[in-house]
XYZ file of C-alpha atoms in Angstrom:
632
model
C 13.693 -25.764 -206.989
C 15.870 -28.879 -206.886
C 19.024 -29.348 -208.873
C 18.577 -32.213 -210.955
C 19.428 -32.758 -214.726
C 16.440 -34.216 -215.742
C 14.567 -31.777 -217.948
C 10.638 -32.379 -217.007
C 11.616 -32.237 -213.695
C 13.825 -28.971 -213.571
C 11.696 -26.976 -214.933
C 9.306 -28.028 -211.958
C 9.009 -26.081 -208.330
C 8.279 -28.845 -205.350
C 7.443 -27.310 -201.649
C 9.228 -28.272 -198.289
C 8.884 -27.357 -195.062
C 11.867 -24.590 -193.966
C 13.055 -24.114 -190.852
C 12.060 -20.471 -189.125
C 14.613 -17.532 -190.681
C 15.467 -19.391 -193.989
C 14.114 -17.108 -196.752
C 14.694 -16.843 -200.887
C 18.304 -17.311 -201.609
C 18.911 -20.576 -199.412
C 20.609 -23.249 -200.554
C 19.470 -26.238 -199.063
C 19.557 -30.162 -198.896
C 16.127 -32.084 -199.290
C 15.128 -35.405 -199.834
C 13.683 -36.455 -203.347
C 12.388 -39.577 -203.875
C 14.661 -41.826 -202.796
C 18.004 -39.732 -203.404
C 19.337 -36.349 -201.477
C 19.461 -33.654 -203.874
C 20.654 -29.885 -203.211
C 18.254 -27.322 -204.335
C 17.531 -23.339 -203.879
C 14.796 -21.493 -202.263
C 12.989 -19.741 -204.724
C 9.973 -18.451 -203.000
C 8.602 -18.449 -199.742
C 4.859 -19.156 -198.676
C 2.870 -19.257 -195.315
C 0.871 -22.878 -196.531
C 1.801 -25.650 -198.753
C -0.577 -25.867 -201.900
C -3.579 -27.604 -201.015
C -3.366 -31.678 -201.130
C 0.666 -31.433 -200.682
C 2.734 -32.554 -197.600
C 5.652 -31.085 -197.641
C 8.566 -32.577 -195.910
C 11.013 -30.875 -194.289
C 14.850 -29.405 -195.724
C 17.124 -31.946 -194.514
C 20.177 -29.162 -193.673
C 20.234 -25.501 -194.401
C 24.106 -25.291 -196.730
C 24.816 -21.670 -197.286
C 22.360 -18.655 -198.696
C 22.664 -16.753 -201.986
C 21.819 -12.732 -202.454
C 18.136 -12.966 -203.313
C 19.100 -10.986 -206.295
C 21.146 -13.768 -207.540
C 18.093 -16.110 -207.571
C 15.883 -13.491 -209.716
C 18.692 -13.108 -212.021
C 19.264 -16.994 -212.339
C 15.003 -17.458 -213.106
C 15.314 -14.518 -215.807
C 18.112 -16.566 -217.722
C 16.181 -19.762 -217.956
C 13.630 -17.670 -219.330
C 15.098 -15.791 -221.145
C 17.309 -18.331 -223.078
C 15.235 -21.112 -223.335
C 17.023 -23.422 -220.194
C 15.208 -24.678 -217.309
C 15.280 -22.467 -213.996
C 17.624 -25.613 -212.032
C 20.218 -25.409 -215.094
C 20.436 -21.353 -214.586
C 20.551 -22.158 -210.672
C 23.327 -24.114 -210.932
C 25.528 -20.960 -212.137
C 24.629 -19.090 -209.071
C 24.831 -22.410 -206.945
C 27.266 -24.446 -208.448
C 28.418 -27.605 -206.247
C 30.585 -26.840 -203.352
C 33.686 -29.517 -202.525
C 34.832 -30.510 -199.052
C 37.665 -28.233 -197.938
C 40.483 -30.904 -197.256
C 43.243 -28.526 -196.848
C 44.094 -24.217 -196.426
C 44.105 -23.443 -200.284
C 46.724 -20.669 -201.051
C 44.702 -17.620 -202.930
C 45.195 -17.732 -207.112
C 46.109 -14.527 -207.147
C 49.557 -14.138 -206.132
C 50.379 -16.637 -209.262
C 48.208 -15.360 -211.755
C 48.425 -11.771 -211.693
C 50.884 -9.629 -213.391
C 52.252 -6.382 -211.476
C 49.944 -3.271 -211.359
C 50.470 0.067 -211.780
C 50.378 3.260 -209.409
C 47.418 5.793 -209.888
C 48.574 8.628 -211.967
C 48.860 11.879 -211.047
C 45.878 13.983 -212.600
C 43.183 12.334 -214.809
C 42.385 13.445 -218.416
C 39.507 16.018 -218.698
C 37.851 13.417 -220.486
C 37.929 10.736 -217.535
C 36.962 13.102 -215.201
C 33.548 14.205 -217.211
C 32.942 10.198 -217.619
C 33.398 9.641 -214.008
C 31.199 12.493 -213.276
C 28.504 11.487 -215.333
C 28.940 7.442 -213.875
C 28.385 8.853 -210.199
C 25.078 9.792 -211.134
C 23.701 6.337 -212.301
C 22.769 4.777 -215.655
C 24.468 1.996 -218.373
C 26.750 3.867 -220.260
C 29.601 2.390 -223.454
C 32.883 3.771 -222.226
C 34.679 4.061 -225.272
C 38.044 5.361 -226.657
C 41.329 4.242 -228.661
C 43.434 1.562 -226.908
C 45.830 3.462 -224.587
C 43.298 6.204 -223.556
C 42.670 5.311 -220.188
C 39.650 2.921 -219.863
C 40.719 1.027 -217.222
C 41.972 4.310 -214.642
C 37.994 5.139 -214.752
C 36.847 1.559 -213.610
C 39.330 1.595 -210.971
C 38.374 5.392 -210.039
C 34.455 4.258 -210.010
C 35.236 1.498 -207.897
C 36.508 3.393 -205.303
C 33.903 5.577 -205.125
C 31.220 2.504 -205.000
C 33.525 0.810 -202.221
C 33.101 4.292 -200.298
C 29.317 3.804 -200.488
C 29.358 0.407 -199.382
C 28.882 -1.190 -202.595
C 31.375 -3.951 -204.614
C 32.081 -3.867 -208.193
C 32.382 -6.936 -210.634
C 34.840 -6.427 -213.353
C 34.072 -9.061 -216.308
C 36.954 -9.850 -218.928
C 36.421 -11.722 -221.751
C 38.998 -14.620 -221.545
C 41.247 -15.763 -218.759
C 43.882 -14.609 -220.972
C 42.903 -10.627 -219.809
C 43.276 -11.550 -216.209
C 46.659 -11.318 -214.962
C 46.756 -7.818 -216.509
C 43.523 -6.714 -214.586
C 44.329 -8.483 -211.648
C 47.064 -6.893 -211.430
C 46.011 -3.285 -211.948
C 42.981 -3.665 -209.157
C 45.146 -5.514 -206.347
C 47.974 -2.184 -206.399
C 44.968 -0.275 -205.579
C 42.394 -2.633 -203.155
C 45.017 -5.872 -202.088
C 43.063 -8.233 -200.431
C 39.775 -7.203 -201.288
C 40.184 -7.962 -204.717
C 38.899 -11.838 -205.614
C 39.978 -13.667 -209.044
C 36.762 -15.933 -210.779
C 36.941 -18.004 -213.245
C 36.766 -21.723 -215.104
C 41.096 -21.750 -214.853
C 40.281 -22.258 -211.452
C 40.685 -25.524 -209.274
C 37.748 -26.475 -207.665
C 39.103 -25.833 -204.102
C 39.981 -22.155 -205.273
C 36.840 -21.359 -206.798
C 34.952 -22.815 -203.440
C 37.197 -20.441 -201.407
C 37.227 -17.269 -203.713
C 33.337 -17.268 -203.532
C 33.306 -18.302 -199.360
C 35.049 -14.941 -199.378
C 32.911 -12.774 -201.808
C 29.971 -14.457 -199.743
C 31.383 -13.200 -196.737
C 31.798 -9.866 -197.882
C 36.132 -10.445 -197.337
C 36.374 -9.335 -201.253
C 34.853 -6.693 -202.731
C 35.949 -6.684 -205.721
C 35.631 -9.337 -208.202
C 37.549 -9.420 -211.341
C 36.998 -12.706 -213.808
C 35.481 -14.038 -216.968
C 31.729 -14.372 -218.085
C 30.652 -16.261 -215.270
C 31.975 -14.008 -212.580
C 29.076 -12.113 -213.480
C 27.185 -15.155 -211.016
C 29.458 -13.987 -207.979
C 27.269 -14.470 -204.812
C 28.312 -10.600 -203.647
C 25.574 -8.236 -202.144
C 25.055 -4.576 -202.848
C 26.502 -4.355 -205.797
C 27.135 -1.096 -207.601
C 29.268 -1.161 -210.487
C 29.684 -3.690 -213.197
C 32.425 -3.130 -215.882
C 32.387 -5.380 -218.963
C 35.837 -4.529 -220.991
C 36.277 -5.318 -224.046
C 32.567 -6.053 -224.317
C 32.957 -6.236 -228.037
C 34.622 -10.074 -227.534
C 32.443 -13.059 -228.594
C 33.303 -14.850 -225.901
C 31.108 -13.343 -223.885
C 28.576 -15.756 -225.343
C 28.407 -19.568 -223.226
C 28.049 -21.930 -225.927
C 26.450 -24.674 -223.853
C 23.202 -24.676 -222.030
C 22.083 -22.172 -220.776
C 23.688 -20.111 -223.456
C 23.584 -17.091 -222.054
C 25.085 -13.809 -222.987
C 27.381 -12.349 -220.139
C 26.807 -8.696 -221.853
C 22.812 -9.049 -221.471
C 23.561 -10.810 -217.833
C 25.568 -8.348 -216.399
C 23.027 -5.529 -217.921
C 19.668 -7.801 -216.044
C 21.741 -7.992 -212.813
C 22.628 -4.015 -212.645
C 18.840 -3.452 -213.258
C 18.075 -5.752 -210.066
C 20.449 -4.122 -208.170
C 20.226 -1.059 -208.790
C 24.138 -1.125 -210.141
C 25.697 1.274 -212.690
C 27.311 -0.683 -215.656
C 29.680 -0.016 -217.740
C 30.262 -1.330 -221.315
C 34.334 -0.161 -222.421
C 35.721 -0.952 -225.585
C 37.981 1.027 -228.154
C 36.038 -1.206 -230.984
C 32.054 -1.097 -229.884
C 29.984 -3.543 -231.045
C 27.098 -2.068 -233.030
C 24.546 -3.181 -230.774
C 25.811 -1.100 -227.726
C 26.871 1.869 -229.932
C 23.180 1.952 -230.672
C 21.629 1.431 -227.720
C 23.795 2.845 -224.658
C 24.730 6.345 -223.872
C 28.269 7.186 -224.474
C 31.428 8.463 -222.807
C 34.629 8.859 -224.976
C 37.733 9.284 -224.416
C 39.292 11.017 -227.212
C 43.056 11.492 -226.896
C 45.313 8.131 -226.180
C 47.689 8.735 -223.262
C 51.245 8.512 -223.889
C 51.732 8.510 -227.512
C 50.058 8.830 -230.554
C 48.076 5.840 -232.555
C 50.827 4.364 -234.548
C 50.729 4.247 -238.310
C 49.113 1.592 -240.071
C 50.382 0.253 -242.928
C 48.444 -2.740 -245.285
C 50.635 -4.921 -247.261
C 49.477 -6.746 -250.602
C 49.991 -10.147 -250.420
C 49.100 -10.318 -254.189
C 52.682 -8.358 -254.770
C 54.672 -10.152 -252.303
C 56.255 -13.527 -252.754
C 56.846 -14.581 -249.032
C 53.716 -15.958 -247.310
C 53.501 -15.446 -244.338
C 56.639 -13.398 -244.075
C 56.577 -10.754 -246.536
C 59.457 -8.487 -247.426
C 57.639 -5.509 -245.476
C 57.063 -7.873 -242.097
C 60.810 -9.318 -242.611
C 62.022 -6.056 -242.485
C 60.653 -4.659 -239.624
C 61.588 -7.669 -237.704
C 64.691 -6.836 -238.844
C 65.161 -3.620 -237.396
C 63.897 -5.073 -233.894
C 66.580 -7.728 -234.146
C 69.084 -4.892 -234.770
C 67.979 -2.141 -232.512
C 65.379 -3.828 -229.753
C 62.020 -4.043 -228.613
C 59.401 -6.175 -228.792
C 57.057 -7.122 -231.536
C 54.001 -8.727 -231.226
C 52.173 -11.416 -234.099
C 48.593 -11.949 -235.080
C 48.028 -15.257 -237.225
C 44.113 -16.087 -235.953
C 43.269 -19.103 -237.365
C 39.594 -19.565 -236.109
C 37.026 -21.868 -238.234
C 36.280 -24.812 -239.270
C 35.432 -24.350 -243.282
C 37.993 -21.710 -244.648
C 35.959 -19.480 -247.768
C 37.436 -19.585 -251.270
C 39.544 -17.023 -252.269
C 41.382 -15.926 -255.904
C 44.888 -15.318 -255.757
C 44.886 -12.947 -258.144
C 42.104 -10.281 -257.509
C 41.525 -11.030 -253.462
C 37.776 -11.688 -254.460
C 35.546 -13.518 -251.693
C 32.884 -15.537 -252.932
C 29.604 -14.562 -250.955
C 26.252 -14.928 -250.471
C 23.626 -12.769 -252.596
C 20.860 -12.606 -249.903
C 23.022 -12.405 -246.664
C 26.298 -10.381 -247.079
C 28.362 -12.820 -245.858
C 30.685 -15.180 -247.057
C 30.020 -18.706 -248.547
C 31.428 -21.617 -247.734
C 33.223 -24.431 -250.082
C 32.148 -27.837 -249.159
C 33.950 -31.001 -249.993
C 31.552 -31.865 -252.955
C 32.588 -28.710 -254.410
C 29.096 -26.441 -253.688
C 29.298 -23.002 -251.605
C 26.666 -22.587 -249.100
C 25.459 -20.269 -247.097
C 25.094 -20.909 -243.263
C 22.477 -18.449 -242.632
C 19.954 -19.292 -245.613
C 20.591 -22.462 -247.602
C 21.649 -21.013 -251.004
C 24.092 -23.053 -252.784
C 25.880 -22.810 -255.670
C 28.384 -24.855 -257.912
C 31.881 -23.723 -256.820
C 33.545 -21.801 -260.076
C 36.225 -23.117 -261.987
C 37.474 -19.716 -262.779
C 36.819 -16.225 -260.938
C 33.596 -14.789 -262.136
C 35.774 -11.149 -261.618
C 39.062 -11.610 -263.040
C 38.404 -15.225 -264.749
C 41.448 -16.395 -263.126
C 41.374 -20.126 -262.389
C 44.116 -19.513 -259.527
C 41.466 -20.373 -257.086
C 42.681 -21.533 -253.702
C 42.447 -21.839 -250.012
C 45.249 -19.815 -248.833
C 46.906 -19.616 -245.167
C 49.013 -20.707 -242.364
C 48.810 -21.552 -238.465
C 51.015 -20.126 -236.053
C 53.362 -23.396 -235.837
C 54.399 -23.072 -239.303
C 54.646 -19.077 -238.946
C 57.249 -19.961 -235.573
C 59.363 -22.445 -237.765
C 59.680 -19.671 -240.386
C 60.351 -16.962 -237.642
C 62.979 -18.861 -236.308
C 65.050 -19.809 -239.438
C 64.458 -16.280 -240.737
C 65.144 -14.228 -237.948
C 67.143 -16.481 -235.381
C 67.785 -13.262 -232.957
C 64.717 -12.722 -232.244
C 63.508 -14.679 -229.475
C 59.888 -16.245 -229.990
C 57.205 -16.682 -227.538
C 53.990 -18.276 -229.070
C 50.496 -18.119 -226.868
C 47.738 -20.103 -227.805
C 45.921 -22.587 -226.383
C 48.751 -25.515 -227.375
C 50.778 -23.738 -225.437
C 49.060 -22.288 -222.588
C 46.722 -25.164 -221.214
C 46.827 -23.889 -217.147
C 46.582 -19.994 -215.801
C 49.532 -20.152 -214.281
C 51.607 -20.619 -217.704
C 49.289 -17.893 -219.175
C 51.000 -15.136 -216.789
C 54.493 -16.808 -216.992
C 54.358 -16.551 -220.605
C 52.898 -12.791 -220.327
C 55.950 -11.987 -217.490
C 58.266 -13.734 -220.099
C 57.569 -11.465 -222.974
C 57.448 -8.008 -220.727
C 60.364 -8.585 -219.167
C 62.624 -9.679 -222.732
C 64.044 -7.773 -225.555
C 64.405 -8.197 -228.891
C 61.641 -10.825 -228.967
C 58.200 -11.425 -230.518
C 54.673 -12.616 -229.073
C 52.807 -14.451 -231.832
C 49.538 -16.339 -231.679
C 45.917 -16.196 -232.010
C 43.331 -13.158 -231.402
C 44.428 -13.943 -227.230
C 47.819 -11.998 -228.608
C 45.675 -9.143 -229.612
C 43.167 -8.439 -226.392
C 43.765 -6.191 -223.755
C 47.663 -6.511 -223.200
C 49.520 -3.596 -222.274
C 53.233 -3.963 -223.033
C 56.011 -1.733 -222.615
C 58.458 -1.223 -225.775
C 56.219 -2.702 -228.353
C 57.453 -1.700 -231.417
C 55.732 -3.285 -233.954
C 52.346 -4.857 -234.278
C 51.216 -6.958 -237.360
C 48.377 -8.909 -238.499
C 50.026 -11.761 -240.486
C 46.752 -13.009 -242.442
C 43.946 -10.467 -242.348
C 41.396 -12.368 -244.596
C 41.238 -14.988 -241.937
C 38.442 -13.459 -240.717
C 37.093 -11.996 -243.667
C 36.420 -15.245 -244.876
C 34.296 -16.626 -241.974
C 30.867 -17.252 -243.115
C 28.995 -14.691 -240.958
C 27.394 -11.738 -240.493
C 30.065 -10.731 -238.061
C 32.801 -11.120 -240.207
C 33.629 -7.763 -240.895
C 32.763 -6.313 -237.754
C 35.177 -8.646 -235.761
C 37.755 -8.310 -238.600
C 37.847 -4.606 -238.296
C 37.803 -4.931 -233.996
C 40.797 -7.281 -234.421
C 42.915 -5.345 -236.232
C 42.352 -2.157 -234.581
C 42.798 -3.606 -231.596
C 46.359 -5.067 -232.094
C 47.390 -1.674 -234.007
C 46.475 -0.360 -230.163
C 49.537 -2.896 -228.631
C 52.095 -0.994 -230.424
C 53.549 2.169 -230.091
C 52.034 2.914 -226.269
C 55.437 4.663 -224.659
C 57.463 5.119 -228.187
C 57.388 5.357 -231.856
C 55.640 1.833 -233.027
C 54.004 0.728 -236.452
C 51.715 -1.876 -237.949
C 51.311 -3.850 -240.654
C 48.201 -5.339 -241.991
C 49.002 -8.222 -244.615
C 45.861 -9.091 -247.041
C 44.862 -10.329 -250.374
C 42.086 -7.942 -250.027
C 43.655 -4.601 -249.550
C 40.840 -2.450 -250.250
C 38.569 -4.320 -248.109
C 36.458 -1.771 -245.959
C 37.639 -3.389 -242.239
C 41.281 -3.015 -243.471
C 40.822 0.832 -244.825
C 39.145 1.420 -242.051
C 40.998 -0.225 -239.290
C 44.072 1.235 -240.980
C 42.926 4.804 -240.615
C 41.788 3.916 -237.068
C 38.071 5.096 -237.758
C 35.707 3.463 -235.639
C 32.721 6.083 -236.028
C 32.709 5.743 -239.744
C 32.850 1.572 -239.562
C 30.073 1.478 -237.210
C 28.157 4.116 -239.071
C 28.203 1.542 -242.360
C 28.030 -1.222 -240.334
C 24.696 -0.244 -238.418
C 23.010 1.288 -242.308
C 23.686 -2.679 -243.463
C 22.113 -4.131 -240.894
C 19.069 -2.110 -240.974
C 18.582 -2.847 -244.243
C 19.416 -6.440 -243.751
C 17.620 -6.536 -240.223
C 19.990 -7.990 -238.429
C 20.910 -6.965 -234.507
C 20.356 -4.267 -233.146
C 17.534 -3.868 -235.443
C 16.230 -7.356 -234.694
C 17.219 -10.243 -232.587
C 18.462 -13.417 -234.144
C 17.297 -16.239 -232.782
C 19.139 -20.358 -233.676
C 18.208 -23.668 -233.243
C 20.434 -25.918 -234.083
C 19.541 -29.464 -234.992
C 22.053 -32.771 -234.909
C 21.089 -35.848 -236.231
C 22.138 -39.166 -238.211
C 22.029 -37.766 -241.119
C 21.586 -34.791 -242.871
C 18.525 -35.438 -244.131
C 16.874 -36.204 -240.578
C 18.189 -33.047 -239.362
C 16.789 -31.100 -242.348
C 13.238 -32.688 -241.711
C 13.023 -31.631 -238.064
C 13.714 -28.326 -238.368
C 11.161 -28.057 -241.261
C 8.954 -29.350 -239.528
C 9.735 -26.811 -236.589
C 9.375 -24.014 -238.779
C 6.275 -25.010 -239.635
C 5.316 -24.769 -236.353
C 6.594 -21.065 -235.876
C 5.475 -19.353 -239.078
C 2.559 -16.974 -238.053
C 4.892 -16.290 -234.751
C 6.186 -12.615 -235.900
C 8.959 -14.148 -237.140
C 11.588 -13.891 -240.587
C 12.675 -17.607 -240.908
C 15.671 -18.408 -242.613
C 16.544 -22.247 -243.561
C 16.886 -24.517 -242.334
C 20.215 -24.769 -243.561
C 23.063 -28.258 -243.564
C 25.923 -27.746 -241.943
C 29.289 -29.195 -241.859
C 29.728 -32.451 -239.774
C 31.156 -32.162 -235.910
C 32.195 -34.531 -233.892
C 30.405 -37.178 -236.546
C 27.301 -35.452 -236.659
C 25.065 -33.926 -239.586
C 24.004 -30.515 -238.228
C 21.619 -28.151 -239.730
C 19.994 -24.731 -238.106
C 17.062 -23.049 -238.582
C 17.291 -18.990 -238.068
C 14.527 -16.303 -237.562
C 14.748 -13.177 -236.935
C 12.647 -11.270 -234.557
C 11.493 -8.255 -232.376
C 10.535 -10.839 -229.814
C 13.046 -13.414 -229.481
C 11.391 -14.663 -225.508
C 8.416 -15.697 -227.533
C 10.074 -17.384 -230.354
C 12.206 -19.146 -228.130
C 9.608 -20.684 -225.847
C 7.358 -21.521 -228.530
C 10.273 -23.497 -230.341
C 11.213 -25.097 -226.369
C 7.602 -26.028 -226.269
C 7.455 -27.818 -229.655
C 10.728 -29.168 -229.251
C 9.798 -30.675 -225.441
C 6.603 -32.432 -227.224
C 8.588 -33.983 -229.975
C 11.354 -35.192 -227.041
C 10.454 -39.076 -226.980
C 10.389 -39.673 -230.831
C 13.640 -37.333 -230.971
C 15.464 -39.784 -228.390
C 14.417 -42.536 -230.484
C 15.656 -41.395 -234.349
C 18.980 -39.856 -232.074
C 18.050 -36.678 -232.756
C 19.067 -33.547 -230.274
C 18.316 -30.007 -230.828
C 19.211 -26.240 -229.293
C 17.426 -22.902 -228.989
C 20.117 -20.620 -229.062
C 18.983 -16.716 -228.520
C 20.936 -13.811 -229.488
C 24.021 -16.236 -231.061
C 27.135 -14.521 -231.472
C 28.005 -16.954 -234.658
C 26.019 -19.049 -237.299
């Protein structure tokens, strides 16, 4: 299969002649047409086809675990990319070594921690159903010992012979994990991800290849690490969207890492102390009930509605207070993520949102809310249809204006901010993590990266400066990742001592916040799962996007109706197509179906859009299958 970028012809298998010994997995240079191309040996044959002369590889370049080159053929199919686009994951280009690289590792890891003692009762019954094979969710409150059993299982799969991938969702998580694996397996332990220079990720993989490291810790596409024998996969915090590649293919590292344990045979486990209702659903679980070292801490949601600081309420101000005056640390959530904020009403807290989808609606600049997922649109009020207040508003801050009040308001304090202004390179990601762990009297504030993972001595407080953030984000997942975020960050507090939280919100009674504040996941999940049954939305059915780009709106609306007129009778629910704000000077609009066979729906929209290709280059018109999206 050659590695080119042209479409018709990477979807397309040419034979050559190999040289005795080189089998499936081979990555090879061969002459095509009148350029050298790399490509990968997908299948092996006694005779070429009849009427073909195949000429022969020009150089054998390295081999990949056959596995590797099954997995990379199910992606393409699966998500609606051509087989030489998913072989370029597993095969990705491999630059000249110029100079001895010095290993990532020693500069972006944080330091680990010793084994304990004894394990919980509860680890020990996880571990001892793990050893005997399966996909399981490994769940349990923040601080309850997740990451002991990962390490545990992967020294029992390096006794057998086998290698373990751990999967994080962000670069951000992997200092911390880094960390924690090389106090237990030095050397063995390789780091994978996009951070990465070139040279580094050539030589981390030369060494996973060579079966030097056995362990691979890194984000979504570590899950492509040329190791053989695998036998463990851990996805943590497999609740994260970011799991999800947004370009082509768009694959899914959750469903990836899942395919690959299948081919080899691997045991995978899902951990999270927020589950996402898909793998509450469908996996068998382990829990760990009792958080190690402390209690949960309190959680306490403040009313914006009563408060006349934003974003600093009296409440927040306070507690910051007592940190400047006594110590500790404190850490800051202000997430700021999307494009079109919802409207809200200062005086109730109500969200204006959709009738047929359960989410919320989005305010447009010529005053209409729409829905992303369905089309409907409607004038945007004058007044609140609840309360008939008029004080109608977008309402919030980002975390530049939240540091400038932090520092006038409590000067003592000092003030590390991490998000991606500030952090651009891996290296200033684990100086800025070593900077807060080793200070006192200071406070970590940023985006959701603030909230993942970290495990912090001395955290006293925890706080979630603008909850509605998220409420407001016109999708289905709204709630669900409102409630994960919150809980999660109430988990960085209070790990080794007495800590608290505070939840700020013009929505107090929303069910994320009551929930998140009395740390019940069962119950959210429980509601969560009855809506989408009834709405049938995943894991009841898979959702399945295409998402159109054009001049105008209007051209964009017509291809995607015309689309969908191609795909009713397919099985499908068919939602749209629906506008959608401008990017990067483009009209957008998406067409949405739901489905109980999203392989088929994708490759019969592939096929239809792959016939209208030549008039869509002409009218500058691109389009996406996207399968299984994490957002709309």
């Amino acid at each position: 299969m050659p590695l080119v970028s042209a479409r018709a012809l990477s979807a397309r298998e040419f034979t050559y002649e190999l040289p005795d010994g080189t089998g499936k997995g081979a990555v090879v240079s061969v002459p095509f047409g009148r350029s050298r191309v790399r490509g990968v040996v997908v299948e092996v044959v006694d005779a070429a086809p009849v009427g073909v002369k195949a000429l022969p590889v020009e150089a054998v370049l390295h081999e990949l675990p056959p596995a590797l080159v099954d997995l990379a053929l199910w992606v393409a199919e699966y998500y609606g990319s051509t087989p030489a686009r998913a072989l370029e994951l597993v095969a990705p280009v491999r630059r000249r070594r110029r100079k001895e690289q010095a290993s990532p590792i020693e500069r972006q890891s944080l330091e680990g921690e010793a084994a304990p003692a004894q394990l919980s009762p509860d680890q020990e019954q996880a571990l001892a159903r793990i050893a005997e094979g399966g996909r399981f969710l490994l769940y349990g409150p923040t601080g309850s010992g997740k990451t002991e059993v990962y390490l545990q299982a992967a020294a029992s799969a390096l006794e057998r012979g086998l290698g373990t991938i751990v999967l994080v969702p962000e670069i951000a998580l992997t200092p911390q994990t880094v960390g924690r694996f090389r106090v237990r397996f030095g050397d063995s332990v390789a780091l994978l991800h996009s951070g990465l220079t070139d040279a580094e990720r050539r030589d981390e993989r030369e060494r996973i290849a060579r079966g030097d490291a056995r362990i691979v810790v890194g984000a979504r596409s570590a899950i492509f690490a040329p190791m053989k024998r695998v036998g463990l996969i851990c996805i943590d915090e497999e609740h994260d969207p970011s799991y999800k590649q947004e370009s082509d293919p768009r694959y899914d590292a959750r469903t990836v890492a899942a395919k690959r344990a299948a081919l080899e045979g691997a045991v995978a486990i899902f951990g999270s102390a927020t589950p996402r209702p898909e793998s509450w659903e469908r996996l068998e679980r382990l829990e760990l009930r009792e958080r190690l070292g402390g209690r949960l801490p309190p959680v306490r949601i403040v009313d914006l509605r009563r408060e006349a600081g934003y974003p600093l309420s009296a409440p927040l101000l306070e507690a910051l207070g007592a940190i400047a005056e006594s110590g500790g640390k404190a850490i800051l959530l202000l997430n700021r993520r999307g494009v079109a904020p919802a409207l809200h009403c200062r005086a109730c807290g109500a969200t204006f949102r959709c009738p047929d989808c359960d989410v919320a609606l989005v305010l447009h600049r010529d005053e209409t809310l729409r829905c992303h997922h369905c089309g409907h649109a409607e004038p945007a009020p004058a007044e609140c249809p609840v309360c008939r207040s008029v004080e109608l508003a977008r309402i919030g801050a980002g975390t530049q204006r939240l540091e400038r009040e932090l520092a006038v308001r409590v000067p003592e304090l000092e003030l590390i901010r991490l998000d991606a202004d500030t952090v651009s390179r891996p290296e200033e990601l684990a100086g800025t993590l070593r900077r807060f762990r080793d200070a006192d009297r200071a406070v970590l504030l940023g985006t959701q990266m603030v909230a993942k993972g970290h495990h912090f001595e001395g955290v006293a407080l925890a706080a979630v400066v603008d909850a509605d953030t998220g409420l407001g984000l016109p999708d289905l997942r709204a709630e669900e990742r409102t409630f994960q975020l919150v809980t999660q960050l109430a988990g960085r507090s209070g790990r080794d001592a007495p800590g608290r939280v505070l939840v700020q919100t013009f929505q107090p009674d929303a069910r994320p916040l009551v929930l998140a504040a009395r740390h019940d996941v069962r119950r959210f999940l429980a509601d969560e799962l009855e809506r989408r049954r009834e709405l049938g939305y995943p894991p009841f059915r898979h959702l399945v996007r295409v998402l159109a780009t054009a001049p105008s709106e209007a051209d964009a609306l017509r291809l995607l109706g015309e689309l969908r007129g191609g795909l009713d009778g397919h099985g499908a629910e068919l939602l749209g197509p629906a506008p959608l704000f401008r990017l990067r000077g483009k009209h957008r609009a998406q067409l949405v179906a739901k489905t109980g066979e999203p392989r088929r729906l994708a490759a019969r929209a592939a096929q239809l859009l792959a016939a209208a290709a030549p008039a869509m280059r002409r009218a500058g018109l691109t389009a996406v299958v996207d399968v299984d999206p994490q957002t709309l």
